[in-house]
Short mmCIF file of C-alpha atoms in Angstrom, two decimals:
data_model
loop_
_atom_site.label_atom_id
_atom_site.label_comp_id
_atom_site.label_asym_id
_atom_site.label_seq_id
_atom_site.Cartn_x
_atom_site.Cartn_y
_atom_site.Cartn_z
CA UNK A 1 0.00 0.00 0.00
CA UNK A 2 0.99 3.50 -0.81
CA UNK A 3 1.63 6.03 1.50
CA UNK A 4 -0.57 8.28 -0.76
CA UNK A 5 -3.35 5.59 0.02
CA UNK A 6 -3.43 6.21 3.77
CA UNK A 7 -3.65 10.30 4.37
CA UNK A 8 -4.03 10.85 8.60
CA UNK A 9 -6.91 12.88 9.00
CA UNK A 10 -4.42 15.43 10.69
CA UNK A 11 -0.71 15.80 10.99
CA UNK A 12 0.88 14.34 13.76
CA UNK A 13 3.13 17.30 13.75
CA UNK A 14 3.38 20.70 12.17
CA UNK A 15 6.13 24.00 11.64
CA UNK A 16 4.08 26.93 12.77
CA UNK A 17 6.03 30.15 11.87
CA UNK A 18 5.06 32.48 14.25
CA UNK A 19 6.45 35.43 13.44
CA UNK A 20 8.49 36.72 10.34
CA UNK A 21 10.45 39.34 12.49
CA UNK A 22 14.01 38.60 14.12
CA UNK A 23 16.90 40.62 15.22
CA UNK A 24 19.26 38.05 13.55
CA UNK A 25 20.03 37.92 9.87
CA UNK A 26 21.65 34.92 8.86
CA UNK A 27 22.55 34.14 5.24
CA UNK A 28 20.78 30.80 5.17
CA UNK A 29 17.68 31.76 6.95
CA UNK A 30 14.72 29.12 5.40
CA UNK A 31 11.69 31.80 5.55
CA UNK A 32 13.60 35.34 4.86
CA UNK A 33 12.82 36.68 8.39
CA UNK A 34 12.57 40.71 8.49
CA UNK A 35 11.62 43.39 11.12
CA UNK A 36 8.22 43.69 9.48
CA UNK A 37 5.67 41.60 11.54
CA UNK A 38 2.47 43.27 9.06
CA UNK A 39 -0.66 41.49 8.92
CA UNK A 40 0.28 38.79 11.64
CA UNK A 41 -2.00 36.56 13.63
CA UNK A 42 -3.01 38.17 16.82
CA UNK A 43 -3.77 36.11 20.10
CA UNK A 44 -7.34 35.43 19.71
CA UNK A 45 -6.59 34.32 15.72
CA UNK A 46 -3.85 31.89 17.62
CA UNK A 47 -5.89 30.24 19.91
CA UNK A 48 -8.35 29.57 17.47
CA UNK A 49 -6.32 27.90 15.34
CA UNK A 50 -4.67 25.81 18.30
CA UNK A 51 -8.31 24.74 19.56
CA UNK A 52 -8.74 23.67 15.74
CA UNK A 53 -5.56 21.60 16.03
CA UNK A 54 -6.35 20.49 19.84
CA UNK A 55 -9.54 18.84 17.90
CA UNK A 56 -8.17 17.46 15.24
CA UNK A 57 -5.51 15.47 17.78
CA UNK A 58 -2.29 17.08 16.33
CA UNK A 59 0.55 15.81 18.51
CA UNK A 60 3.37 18.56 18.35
CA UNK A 61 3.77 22.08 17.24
CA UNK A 62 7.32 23.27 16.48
CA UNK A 63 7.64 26.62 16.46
CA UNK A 64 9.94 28.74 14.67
CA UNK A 65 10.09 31.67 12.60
CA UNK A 66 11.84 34.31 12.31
CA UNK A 67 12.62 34.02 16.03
CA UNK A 68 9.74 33.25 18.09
CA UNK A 69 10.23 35.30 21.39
CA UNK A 70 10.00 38.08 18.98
CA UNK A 71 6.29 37.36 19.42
CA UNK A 72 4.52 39.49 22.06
CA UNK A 73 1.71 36.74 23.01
CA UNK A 74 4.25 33.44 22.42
CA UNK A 75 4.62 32.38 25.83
CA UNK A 76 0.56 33.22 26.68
CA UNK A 77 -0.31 30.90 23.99
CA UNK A 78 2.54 28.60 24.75
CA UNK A 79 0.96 27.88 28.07
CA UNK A 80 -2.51 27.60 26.50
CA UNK A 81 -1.20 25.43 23.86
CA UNK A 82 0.08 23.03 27.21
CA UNK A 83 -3.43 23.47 28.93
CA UNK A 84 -4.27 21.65 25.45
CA UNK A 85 -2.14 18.95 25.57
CA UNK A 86 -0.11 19.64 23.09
CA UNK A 87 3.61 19.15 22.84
CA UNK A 88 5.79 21.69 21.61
CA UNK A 89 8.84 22.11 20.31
CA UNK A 90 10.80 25.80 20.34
CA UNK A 91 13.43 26.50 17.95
CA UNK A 92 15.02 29.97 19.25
CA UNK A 93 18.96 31.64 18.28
CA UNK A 94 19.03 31.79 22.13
CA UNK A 95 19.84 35.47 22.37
CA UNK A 96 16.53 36.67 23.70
CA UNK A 97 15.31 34.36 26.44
CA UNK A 98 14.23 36.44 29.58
CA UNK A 99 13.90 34.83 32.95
CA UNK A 100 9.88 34.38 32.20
CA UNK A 101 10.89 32.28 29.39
CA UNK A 102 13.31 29.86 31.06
CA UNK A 103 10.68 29.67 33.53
CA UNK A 104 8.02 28.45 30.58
CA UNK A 105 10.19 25.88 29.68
CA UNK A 106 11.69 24.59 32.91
CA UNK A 107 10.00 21.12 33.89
CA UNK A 108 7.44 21.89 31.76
CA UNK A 109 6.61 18.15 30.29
CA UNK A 110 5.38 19.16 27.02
CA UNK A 111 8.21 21.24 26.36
CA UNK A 112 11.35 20.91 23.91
CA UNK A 113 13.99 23.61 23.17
CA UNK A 114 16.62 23.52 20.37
CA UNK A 115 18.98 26.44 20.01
CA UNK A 116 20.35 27.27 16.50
CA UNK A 117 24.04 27.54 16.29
CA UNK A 118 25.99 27.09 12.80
CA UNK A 119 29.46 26.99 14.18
CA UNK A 120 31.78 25.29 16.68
CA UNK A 121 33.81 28.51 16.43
CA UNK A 122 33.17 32.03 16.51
CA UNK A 123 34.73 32.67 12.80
CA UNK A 124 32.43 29.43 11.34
CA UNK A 125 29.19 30.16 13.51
CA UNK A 126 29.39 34.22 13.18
CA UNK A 127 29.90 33.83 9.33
CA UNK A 128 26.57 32.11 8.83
CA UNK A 129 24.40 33.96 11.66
CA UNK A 130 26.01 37.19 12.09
CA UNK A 131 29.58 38.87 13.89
CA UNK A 132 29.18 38.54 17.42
CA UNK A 133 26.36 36.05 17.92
CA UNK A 134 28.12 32.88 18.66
CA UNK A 135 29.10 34.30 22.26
CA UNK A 136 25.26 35.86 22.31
CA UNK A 137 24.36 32.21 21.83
CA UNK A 138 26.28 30.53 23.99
CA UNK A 139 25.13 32.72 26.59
CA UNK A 140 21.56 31.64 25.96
CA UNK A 141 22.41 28.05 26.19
CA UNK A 142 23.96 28.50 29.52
CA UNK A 143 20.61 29.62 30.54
CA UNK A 144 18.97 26.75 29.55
CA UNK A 145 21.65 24.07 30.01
CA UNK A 146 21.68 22.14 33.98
CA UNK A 147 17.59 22.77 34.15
CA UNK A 148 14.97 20.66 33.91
CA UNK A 149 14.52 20.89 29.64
CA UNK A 150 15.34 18.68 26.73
CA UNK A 151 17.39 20.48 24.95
CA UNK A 152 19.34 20.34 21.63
CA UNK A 153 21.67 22.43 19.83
CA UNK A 154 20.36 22.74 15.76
CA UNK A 155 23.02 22.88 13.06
CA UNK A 156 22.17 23.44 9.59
CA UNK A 157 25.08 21.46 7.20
CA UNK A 158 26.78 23.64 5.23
CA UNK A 159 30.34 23.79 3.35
CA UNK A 160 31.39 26.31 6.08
CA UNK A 161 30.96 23.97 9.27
CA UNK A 162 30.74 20.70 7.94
CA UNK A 163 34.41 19.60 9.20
CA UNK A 164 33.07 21.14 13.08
CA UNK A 165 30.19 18.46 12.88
CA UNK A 166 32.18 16.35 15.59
CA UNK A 167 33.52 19.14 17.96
CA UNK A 168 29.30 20.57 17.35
CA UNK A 169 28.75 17.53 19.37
CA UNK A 170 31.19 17.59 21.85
CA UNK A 171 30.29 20.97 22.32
CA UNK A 172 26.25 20.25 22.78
CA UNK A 173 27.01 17.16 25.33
CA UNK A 174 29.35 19.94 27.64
CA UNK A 175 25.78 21.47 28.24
CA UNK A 176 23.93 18.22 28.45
CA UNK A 177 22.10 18.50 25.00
CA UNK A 178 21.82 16.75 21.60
CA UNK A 179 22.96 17.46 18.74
CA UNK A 180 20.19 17.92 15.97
CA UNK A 181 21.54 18.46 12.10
CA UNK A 182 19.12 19.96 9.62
CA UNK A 183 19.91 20.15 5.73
CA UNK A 184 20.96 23.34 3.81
CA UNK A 185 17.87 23.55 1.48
CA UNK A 186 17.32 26.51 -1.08
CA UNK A 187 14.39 28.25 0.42
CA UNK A 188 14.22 31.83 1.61
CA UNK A 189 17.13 33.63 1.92
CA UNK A 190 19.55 30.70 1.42
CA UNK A 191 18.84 30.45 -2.59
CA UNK A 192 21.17 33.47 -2.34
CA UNK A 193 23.78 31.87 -0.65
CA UNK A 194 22.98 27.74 -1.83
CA UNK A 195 25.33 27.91 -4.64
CA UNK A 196 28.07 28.71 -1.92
CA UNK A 197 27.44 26.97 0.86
CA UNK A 198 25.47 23.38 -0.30
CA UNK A 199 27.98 20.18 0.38
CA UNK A 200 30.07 19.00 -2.16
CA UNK A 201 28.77 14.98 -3.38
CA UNK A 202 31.90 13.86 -1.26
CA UNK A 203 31.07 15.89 1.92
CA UNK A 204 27.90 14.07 1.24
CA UNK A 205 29.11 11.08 0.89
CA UNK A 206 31.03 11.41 4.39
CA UNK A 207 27.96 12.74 6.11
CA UNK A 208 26.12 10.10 5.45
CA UNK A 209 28.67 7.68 6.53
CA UNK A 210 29.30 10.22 9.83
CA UNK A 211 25.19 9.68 10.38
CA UNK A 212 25.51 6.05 9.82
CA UNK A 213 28.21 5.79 12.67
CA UNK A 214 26.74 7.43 15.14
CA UNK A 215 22.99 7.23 15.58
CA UNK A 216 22.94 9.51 18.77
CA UNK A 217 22.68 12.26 16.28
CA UNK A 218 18.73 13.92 15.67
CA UNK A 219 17.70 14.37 11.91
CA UNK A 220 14.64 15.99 12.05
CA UNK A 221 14.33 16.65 8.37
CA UNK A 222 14.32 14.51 4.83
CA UNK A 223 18.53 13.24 5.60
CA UNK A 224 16.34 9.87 4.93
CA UNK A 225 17.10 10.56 0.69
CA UNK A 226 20.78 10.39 2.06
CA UNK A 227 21.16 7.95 4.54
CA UNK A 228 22.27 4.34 4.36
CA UNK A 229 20.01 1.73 4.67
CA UNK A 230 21.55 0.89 8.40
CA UNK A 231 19.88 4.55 10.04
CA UNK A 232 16.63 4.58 7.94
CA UNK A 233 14.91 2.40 11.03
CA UNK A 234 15.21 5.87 13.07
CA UNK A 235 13.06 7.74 10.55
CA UNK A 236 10.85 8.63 7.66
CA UNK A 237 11.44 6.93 4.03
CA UNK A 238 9.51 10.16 2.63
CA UNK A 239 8.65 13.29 2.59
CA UNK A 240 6.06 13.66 5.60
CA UNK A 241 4.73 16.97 3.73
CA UNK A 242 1.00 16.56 3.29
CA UNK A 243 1.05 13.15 4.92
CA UNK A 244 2.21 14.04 8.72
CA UNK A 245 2.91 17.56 8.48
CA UNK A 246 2.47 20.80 7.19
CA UNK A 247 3.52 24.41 7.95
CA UNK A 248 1.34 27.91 8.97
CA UNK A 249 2.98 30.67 8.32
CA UNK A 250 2.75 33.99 10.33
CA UNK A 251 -0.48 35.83 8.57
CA UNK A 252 -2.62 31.98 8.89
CA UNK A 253 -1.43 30.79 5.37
CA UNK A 254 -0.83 26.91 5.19
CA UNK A 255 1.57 25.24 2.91
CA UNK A 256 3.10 21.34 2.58
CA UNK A 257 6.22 22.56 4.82
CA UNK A 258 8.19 25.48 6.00
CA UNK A 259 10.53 24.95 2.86
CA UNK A 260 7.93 24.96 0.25
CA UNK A 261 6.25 28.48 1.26
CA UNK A 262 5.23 29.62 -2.38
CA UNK A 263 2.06 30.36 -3.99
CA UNK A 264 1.91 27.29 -5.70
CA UNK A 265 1.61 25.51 -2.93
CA UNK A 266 -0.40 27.61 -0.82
CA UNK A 267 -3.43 25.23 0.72
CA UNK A 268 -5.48 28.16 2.16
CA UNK A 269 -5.72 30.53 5.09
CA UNK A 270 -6.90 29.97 8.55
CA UNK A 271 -8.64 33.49 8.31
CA UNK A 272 -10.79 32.00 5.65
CA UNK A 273 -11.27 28.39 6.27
CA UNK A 274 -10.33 25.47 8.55
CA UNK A 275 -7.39 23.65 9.19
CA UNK A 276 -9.32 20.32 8.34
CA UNK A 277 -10.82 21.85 4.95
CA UNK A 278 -7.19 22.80 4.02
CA UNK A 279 -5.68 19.40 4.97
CA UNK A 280 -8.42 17.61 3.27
CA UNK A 281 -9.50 19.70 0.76
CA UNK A 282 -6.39 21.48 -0.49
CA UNK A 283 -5.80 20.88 -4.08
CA UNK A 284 -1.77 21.19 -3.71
CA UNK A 285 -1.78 18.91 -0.68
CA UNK A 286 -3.72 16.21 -2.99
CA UNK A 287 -0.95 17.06 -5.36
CA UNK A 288 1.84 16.02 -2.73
CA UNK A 289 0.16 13.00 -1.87
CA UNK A 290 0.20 11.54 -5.19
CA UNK A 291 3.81 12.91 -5.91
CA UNK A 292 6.39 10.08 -6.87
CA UNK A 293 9.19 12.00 -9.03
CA UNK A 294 9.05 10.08 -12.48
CA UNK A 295 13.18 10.57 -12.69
CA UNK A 296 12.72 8.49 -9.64
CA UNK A 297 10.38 5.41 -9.99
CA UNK A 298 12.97 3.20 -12.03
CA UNK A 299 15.80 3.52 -9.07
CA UNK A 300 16.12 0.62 -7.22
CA UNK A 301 16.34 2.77 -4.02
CA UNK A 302 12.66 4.53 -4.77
CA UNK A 303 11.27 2.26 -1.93
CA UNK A 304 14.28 3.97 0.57
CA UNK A 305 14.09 7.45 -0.76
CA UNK A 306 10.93 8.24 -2.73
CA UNK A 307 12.66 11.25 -4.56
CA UNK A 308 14.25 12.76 -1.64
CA UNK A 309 13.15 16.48 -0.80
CA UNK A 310 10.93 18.11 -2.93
CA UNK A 311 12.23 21.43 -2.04
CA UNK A 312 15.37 20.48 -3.14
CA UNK A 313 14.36 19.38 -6.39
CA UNK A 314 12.17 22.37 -6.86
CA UNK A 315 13.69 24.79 -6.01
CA UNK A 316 17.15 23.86 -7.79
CA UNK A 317 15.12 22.82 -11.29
CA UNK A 318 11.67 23.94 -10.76
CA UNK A 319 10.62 20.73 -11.22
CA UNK A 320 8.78 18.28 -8.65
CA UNK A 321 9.48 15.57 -10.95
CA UNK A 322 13.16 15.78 -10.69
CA UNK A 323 14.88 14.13 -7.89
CA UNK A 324 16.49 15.70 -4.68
CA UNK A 325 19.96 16.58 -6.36
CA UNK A 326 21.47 15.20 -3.15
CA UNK A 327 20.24 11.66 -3.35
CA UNK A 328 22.54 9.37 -3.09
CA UNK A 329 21.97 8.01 -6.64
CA UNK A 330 22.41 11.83 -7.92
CA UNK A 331 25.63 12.07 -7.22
CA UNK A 332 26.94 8.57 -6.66
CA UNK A 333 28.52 8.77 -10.26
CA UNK A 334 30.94 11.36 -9.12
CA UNK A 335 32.33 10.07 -6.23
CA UNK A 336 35.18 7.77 -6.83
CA UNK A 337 36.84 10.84 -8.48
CA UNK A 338 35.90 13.77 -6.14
CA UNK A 339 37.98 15.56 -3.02
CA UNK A 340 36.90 15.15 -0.12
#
């Protein structure tokens, strides 16, 4: 049976992006975050939508943004969201929490944190995210770190910090947290910078091995279309867009993911209808339920991979039919001769 066969009526999780506004301006940033917060949800708009989602049995919300404590009402509805039931998941750069914050999260059950940092270094981290915030961000994971929250330090992959990978993780268990990799995708503000900063195929080739080795290491995104076979028990073998997840953006809009924010994939807007019509109804989140690149169905690894990342694929040919140009089959031919 296909996995278009068997849509949940709901997500189990979804990206809500909060806010578009943050006081950080890094190069690789996936939704193009501003000072502007126009035309944003307000607090009564947000707890509508969550009692939607409380309804409809949605497991987790992962928040990001822009940076989320930018937010005026984030931590009301954070502890509405929690009256709920809901879990939640806060992605933050760490530079803004305030003692009300740390106490939000502290012991607070249905409560994760994950700090972005790009760099084991000052020069690597502050080259990505901006001069000066590496110490800004340490600091805000020393106010996290020896208190009662999971926590996890997010790194986005990129040719910059991709040899730090290993000291990243000695770095995040000196606090007590995880180490969580995401992949450098060409959404937002990083299309400007992908050409630059994407892995070579033989970096890829030794991440994958690196994620192979050591399973201790979150991937919370699509590494699935470039992991060996031995990791793929510890997640998806697709894209969950459509099928598990999808992604509100900061005016109510709902898309497939946080990566794919574009008007051809817009589902609909919470202003003007429900989450459930969107999910069910939506005619681009029919689309992504049917969507098996055709450049993919011959591979014998389609049953592993199932075309990788769409976002990739889109946004580097503009073509959902086209496979995730990091797949392990899309580059595989140019290994044996490449540098590491």
């Amino acid at each position: 049976m296909k996995y278009a066969d068997w849509p949940l009526s709901a997500p189990v999780n979804l990206t809500w992006e909060i806010t578009r506004r943050c006081n950080l301006r890094c190069i690789h940033c996936l939704s193009d975050s501003s000072l502007a917060a126009e035309g944003e949800l307000d607090f009564e708009e947000c707890r509508g939508i969550v009692d939607q989602l409380a309804e409809l049995n949605v497991f987790e919300i992962n928040f990001g943004g822009g940076e989320p404590l930018l937010k005026e009402h984030f931590l009301p509805l954070l502890r509405y969201i929690h009256s709920r039931g809901i879990v939640t998941c806060i992605s933050t750069n760490g530079t803004l929490l305030t003692d009300e914050a740390v106490d939000c999260f502290t012991g607070n059950p249905l409560v994760n944190v994950q700090v972005s940092l790009d760099g084991a270094t000052s020069d690597v981290n502050d080259r990505i995210r901006g001069e000066g915030t590496y110490n800004r961000i340490i600091r805000g994971i020393e106010r996290l770190a020896g208190k009662d929250i999971p926590l996890s330090i997010n790194t986005v992959v990129t040719s910059l910090n991709f040899r730090q990978l290993p000291r990243m993780k000695e770095l995040a268990l000196s606090y007590g947290a995880g180490l969580r990799v995401s992949r450098f995708r060409p959404s937002g503000r990083a299309r400007d910078s992908w050409d630059t900063l994407k892995l070579s195929p033989a970096q890829l080739r030794e991440l994958s091995a690196w994620l192979n080795d050591d399973p201790t290491i979150l991937t919370g995104d699509s590494f699935f279309s470039i992991s060996q076979d031995g990791r793929r028990r510890l997640g998806l073998d697709i894209c969950g867009a459509c099928r598990m997840t999808a992604c509100i953006d900061p005016v109510g809009s709902v898309f497939p993911c946080a990566f794919m924010q574009e008007k051809d994939f817009y589902g609909g807007n919470l202003r003007e209808a429900s989450f459930k019509n969107i999910w069910e109804n939506a005619a681009a989140f029919k689309y992504f339920r049917r969507l098996e690149p055709e450049s993919c169905r011959i591979c014998p690894r389609f049953d592993k991979c199932h075309g990788g990342c769409p976002a990739v694929a889109y946004f580097v040919s503009r073509d959902l039919n086209r496979a995730d140009t990091e797949c392990l089959v899309s580059w595989s031919h140019d290994l044996a001769s490449a540098p590491i």
